[in-house]
Amino acid sequence: MSESDSSNHLHDNESTSEKSRGQSHKHEELFNYRLCLHSISHKFFHSHFYKHSHVHPHEHSHGHSHTHGRVDSSIIATQKGLWAVKWSFIGLMVTAVLQIFIVIISGSVALLADTIHNFGDASTAIPLAIAFTLARRQPSKRFSYGYGRVEDLAGLIIVFLILFSAAVAGYESVTRFLNPLPVEHLQAVALAAIMGCIGNEVVAQFRMKVGKEIGSAALIADGYHARVDGFTSLAVLIGVVGAWLGYPILDPLIGMLITIAILKIVLDSSKLVFTRLLDGVEPEVLDQVKAIAEGVEGVCEVTDLRVRWIGHRLHAEINASVDPSLSVEEGHEIANVVREKLLENFSYLSGTTIHVDPVTASGECCHCGPESPEKRRGRQKRVLNVYPG
């Protein structure tokens, strides 16, 4: 090969090498460009999609499992509460309107007070309707647990209204005892009193039944409030009977006894409502949650447990110890099983936070041998009702 041919061949090789480097550089730029596009689209997808939807993945590598419960059951319970508030309001308004016509005809002061009580009882549907409506809103950054606590505040308002009814009933009874007034149009007043008594008791039973079904302390308290007004109507009826028999003194005496009964209702209602406001929970609920969680295969022991009501929904926080040889993924799967078992067994449960610890970290001794009868019973499906009867 001549020297010129060798030079040309070297030049061709250098040219080919430069072209290869150029093509490689172009390919690298194209790859970086595509990678950049993928990164941008990935960030946009996650920021846009998770910002405008309520799908939040909760897979954690540190042994936690979170859930906000079964949305369907929570929505259904809230809708049922609104439904009960609406129809009980209509029932009380119909009763009060019928009574007001008889008041106009008879001019009975006692019946007028009873009718005013019925209108007042119907008005308690307003704070309850507001509470159930707010409960349907999604949690926000400021109210990360949602707006269920408004329902408990509505229950507190209702308790004070019941207490006010007791004060009014006591005042009227003492006034009638000191200054007896004749009762006219006995038949009309008796009819209106019977209507008020029956109407209020039907509404009371309806509210308390639905309140127990959905776990609403406020709705149960409002049922007691309707029963209080039923007692007031009963006092009017007894007063009419006493006047007809010639014993008008029966009216204030029975009124005083009914005032005492109303105060007993205030005590029962306030216990339930204030317990909820202070994050109290029925002890049997804690026992059932612990038994179900420890009944799941792989859970050695529940080392810490906290449960509280927020409105008519339960929220649970659980620390469960497991075998330290398990992987993070296996521990997370156990937490998921615990969550599902709790949701199956508790109709009121809408939120759980489950933290899985190795037994060495919790300091507890674990015996993960054959299942005990208590654990097997804990795994059996049963829906707990904290308001039996």
JSON list of N, CA and C in Angstrom, two decimals, residues 288-297 340-346 372-384:
[
{"chain": "A", "resi": 288, "resn": "GLN", "atom": "N", "xyz": [-63.51, -5.72, 71.59]},
{"chain": "A", "resi": 288, "resn": "GLN", "atom": "CA", "xyz": [-63.79, -6.40, 70.33]},
{"chain": "A", "resi": 288, "resn": "GLN", "atom": "C", "xyz": [-62.71, -6.12, 69.30]},
{"chain": "A", "resi": 289, "resn": "VAL", "atom": "N", "xyz": [-62.25, -4.87, 69.21]},
{"chain": "A", "resi": 289, "resn": "VAL", "atom": "CA", "xyz": [-61.19, -4.52, 68.26]},
{"chain": "A", "resi": 289, "resn": "VAL", "atom": "C", "xyz": [-59.93, -5.31, 68.57]},
{"chain": "A", "resi": 290, "resn": "LYS", "atom": "N", "xyz": [-59.57, -5.38, 69.85]},
{"chain": "A", "resi": 290, "resn": "LYS", "atom": "CA", "xyz": [-58.36, -6.11, 70.26]},
{"chain": "A", "resi": 290, "resn": "LYS", "atom": "C", "xyz": [-58.49, -7.60, 69.93]},
{"chain": "A", "resi": 291, "resn": "ALA", "atom": "N", "xyz": [-59.65, -8.19, 70.21]},
{"chain": "A", "resi": 291, "resn": "ALA", "atom": "CA", "xyz": [-59.85, -9.62, 69.96]},
{"chain": "A", "resi": 291, "resn": "ALA", "atom": "C", "xyz": [-59.78, -9.93, 68.47]},
{"chain": "A", "resi": 292, "resn": "ILE", "atom": "N", "xyz": [-60.37, -9.09, 67.64]},
{"chain": "A", "resi": 292, "resn": "ILE", "atom": "CA", "xyz": [-60.37, -9.33, 66.20]},
{"chain": "A", "resi": 292, "resn": "ILE", "atom": "C", "xyz": [-58.96, -9.18, 65.63]},
{"chain": "A", "resi": 293, "resn": "ALA", "atom": "N", "xyz": [-58.24, -8.13, 66.06]},
{"chain": "A", "resi": 293, "resn": "ALA", "atom": "CA", "xyz": [-56.88, -7.91, 65.55]},
{"chain": "A", "resi": 293, "resn": "ALA", "atom": "C", "xyz": [-55.95, -9.04, 65.96]},
{"chain": "A", "resi": 294, "resn": "GLU", "atom": "N", "xyz": [-56.04, -9.47, 67.21]},
{"chain": "A", "resi": 294, "resn": "GLU", "atom": "CA", "xyz": [-55.16, -10.54, 67.68]},
{"chain": "A", "resi": 294, "resn": "GLU", "atom": "C", "xyz": [-55.58, -11.90, 67.11]},
{"chain": "A", "resi": 295, "resn": "GLY", "atom": "N", "xyz": [-56.77, -12.00, 66.57]},
{"chain": "A", "resi": 295, "resn": "GLY", "atom": "CA", "xyz": [-57.21, -13.23, 65.95]},
{"chain": "A", "resi": 295, "resn": "GLY", "atom": "C", "xyz": [-56.68, -13.42, 64.54]},
{"chain": "A", "resi": 296, "resn": "VAL", "atom": "N", "xyz": [-56.05, -12.41, 63.97]},
{"chain": "A", "resi": 296, "resn": "VAL", "atom": "CA", "xyz": [-55.48, -12.51, 62.63]},
{"chain": "A", "resi": 296, "resn": "VAL", "atom": "C", "xyz": [-54.17, -13.29, 62.70]},
{"chain": "A", "resi": 297, "resn": "GLU", "atom": "N", "xyz": [-53.99, -14.23, 61.80]},
{"chain": "A", "resi": 297, "resn": "GLU", "atom": "CA", "xyz": [-52.78, -15.04, 61.77]},
{"chain": "A", "resi": 297, "resn": "GLU", "atom": "C", "xyz": [-51.56, -14.17, 61.52]},
{"chain": "A", "resi": 340, "resn": "GLU", "atom": "N", "xyz": [-59.04, -5.28, 57.03]},
{"chain": "A", "resi": 340, "resn": "GLU", "atom": "CA", "xyz": [-60.23, -5.85, 56.38]},
{"chain": "A", "resi": 340, "resn": "GLU", "atom": "C", "xyz": [-61.12, -6.56, 57.40]},
{"chain": "A", "resi": 341, "resn": "LYS", "atom": "N", "xyz": [-60.53, -7.27, 58.35]},
{"chain": "A", "resi": 341, "resn": "LYS", "atom": "CA", "xyz": [-61.32, -7.97, 59.37]},
{"chain": "A", "resi": 341, "resn": "LYS", "atom": "C", "xyz": [-62.10, -6.97, 60.22]},
{"chain": "A", "resi": 342, "resn": "LEU", "atom": "N", "xyz": [-61.47, -5.86, 60.56]},
{"chain": "A", "resi": 342, "resn": "LEU", "atom": "CA", "xyz": [-62.15, -4.85, 61.38]},
{"chain": "A", "resi": 342, "resn": "LEU", "atom": "C", "xyz": [-63.30, -4.21, 60.61]},
{"chain": "A", "resi": 343, "resn": "LEU", "atom": "N", "xyz": [-63.07, -3.92, 59.33]},
{"chain": "A", "resi": 343, "resn": "LEU", "atom": "CA", "xyz": [-64.13, -3.32, 58.52]},
{"chain": "A", "resi": 343, "resn": "LEU", "atom": "C", "xyz": [-65.31, -4.28, 58.33]},
{"chain": "A", "resi": 344, "resn": "GLU", "atom": "N", "xyz": [-65.01, -5.58, 58.29]},
{"chain": "A", "resi": 344, "resn": "GLU", "atom": "CA", "xyz": [-66.08, -6.57, 58.14]},
{"chain": "A", "resi": 344, "resn": "GLU", "atom": "C", "xyz": [-66.93, -6.67, 59.41]},
{"chain": "A", "resi": 345, "resn": "ASN", "atom": "N", "xyz": [-66.30, -6.49, 60.57]},
{"chain": "A", "resi": 345, "resn": "ASN", "atom": "CA", "xyz": [-66.98, -6.74, 61.84]},
{"chain": "A", "resi": 345, "resn": "ASN", "atom": "C", "xyz": [-67.59, -5.51, 62.48]},
{"chain": "A", "resi": 346, "resn": "PHE", "atom": "N", "xyz": [-67.17, -4.31, 62.06]},
{"chain": "A", "resi": 346, "resn": "PHE", "atom": "CA", "xyz": [-67.68, -3.08, 62.67]},
{"chain": "A", "resi": 346, "resn": "PHE", "atom": "C", "xyz": [-68.41, -2.26, 61.62]},
{"chain": "A", "resi": 372, "resn": "SER", "atom": "N", "xyz": [-55.15, -20.04, 69.54]},
{"chain": "A", "resi": 372, "resn": "SER", "atom": "CA", "xyz": [-55.98, -20.32, 70.69]},
{"chain": "A", "resi": 372, "resn": "SER", "atom": "C", "xyz": [-57.45, -20.16, 70.31]},
{"chain": "A", "resi": 373, "resn": "PRO", "atom": "N", "xyz": [-58.36, -20.73, 71.12]},
{"chain": "A", "resi": 373, "resn": "PRO", "atom": "CA", "xyz": [-59.79, -20.55, 70.83]},
{"chain": "A", "resi": 373, "resn": "PRO", "atom": "C", "xyz": [-60.20, -19.09, 70.80]},
{"chain": "A", "resi": 374, "resn": "GLU", "atom": "N", "xyz": [-59.53, -18.26, 71.68]},
{"chain": "A", "resi": 374, "resn": "GLU", "atom": "CA", "xyz": [-59.87, -16.84, 71.68]},
{"chain": "A", "resi": 374, "resn": "GLU", "atom": "C", "xyz": [-59.54, -16.19, 70.34]},
{"chain": "A", "resi": 375, "resn": "LYS", "atom": "N", "xyz": [-58.41, -16.58, 69.75]},
{"chain": "A", "resi": 375, "resn": "LYS", "atom": "CA", "xyz": [-58.03, -16.00, 68.46]},
{"chain": "A", "resi": 375, "resn": "LYS", "atom": "C", "xyz": [-58.96, -16.47, 67.36]},
{"chain": "A", "resi": 376, "resn": "ARG", "atom": "N", "xyz": [-59.34, -17.76, 67.43]},
{"chain": "A", "resi": 376, "resn": "ARG", "atom": "CA", "xyz": [-60.26, -18.25, 66.40]},
{"chain": "A", "resi": 376, "resn": "ARG", "atom": "C", "xyz": [-61.60, -17.52, 66.48]},
{"chain": "A", "resi": 377, "resn": "ARG", "atom": "N", "xyz": [-62.06, -17.27, 67.71]},
{"chain": "A", "resi": 377, "resn": "ARG", "atom": "CA", "xyz": [-63.31, -16.53, 67.85]},
{"chain": "A", "resi": 377, "resn": "ARG", "atom": "C", "xyz": [-63.15, -15.10, 67.36]},
{"chain": "A", "resi": 378, "resn": "GLY", "atom": "N", "xyz": [-61.95, -14.54, 67.54]},
{"chain": "A", "resi": 378, "resn": "GLY", "atom": "CA", "xyz": [-61.72, -13.17, 67.07]},
{"chain": "A", "resi": 378, "resn": "GLY", "atom": "C", "xyz": [-61.78, -13.05, 65.57]},
{"chain": "A", "resi": 379, "resn": "ARG", "atom": "N", "xyz": [-61.53, -14.18, 64.84]},
{"chain": "A", "resi": 379, "resn": "ARG", "atom": "CA", "xyz": [-61.56, -14.14, 63.39]},
{"chain": "A", "resi": 379, "resn": "ARG", "atom": "C", "xyz": [-62.95, -14.38, 62.84]},
{"chain": "A", "resi": 380, "resn": "GLN", "atom": "N", "xyz": [-63.88, -14.82, 63.69]},
{"chain": "A", "resi": 380, "resn": "GLN", "atom": "CA", "xyz": [-65.22, -15.09, 63.20]},
{"chain": "A", "resi": 380, "resn": "GLN", "atom": "C", "xyz": [-65.91, -13.77, 62.89]},
{"chain": "A", "resi": 381, "resn": "LYS", "atom": "N", "xyz": [-66.68, -13.78, 61.80]},
{"chain": "A", "resi": 381, "resn": "LYS", "atom": "CA", "xyz": [-67.36, -12.56, 61.36]},
{"chain": "A", "resi": 381, "resn": "LYS", "atom": "C", "xyz": [-68.54, -12.26, 62.27]},
{"chain": "A", "resi": 382, "resn": "ARG", "atom": "N", "xyz": [-68.56, -11.07, 62.82]},
{"chain": "A", "resi": 382, "resn": "ARG", "atom": "CA", "xyz": [-69.71, -10.61, 63.60]},
{"chain": "A", "resi": 382, "resn": "ARG", "atom": "C", "xyz": [-69.74, -9.09, 63.54]},
{"chain": "A", "resi": 383, "resn": "VAL", "atom": "N", "xyz": [-70.89, -8.54, 63.33]},
{"chain": "A", "resi": 383, "resn": "VAL", "atom": "CA", "xyz": [-71.05, -7.10, 63.26]},
{"chain": "A", "resi": 383, "resn": "VAL", "atom": "C", "xyz": [-71.46, -6.60, 64.63]},
{"chain": "A", "resi": 384, "resn": "LEU", "atom": "N", "xyz": [-70.65, -5.73, 65.19]},
{"chain": "A", "resi": 384, "resn": "LEU", "atom": "CA", "xyz": [-70.89, -5.25, 66.55]},
{"chain": "A", "resi": 384, "resn": "LEU", "atom": "C", "xyz": [-71.86, -4.09, 66.52]}
]
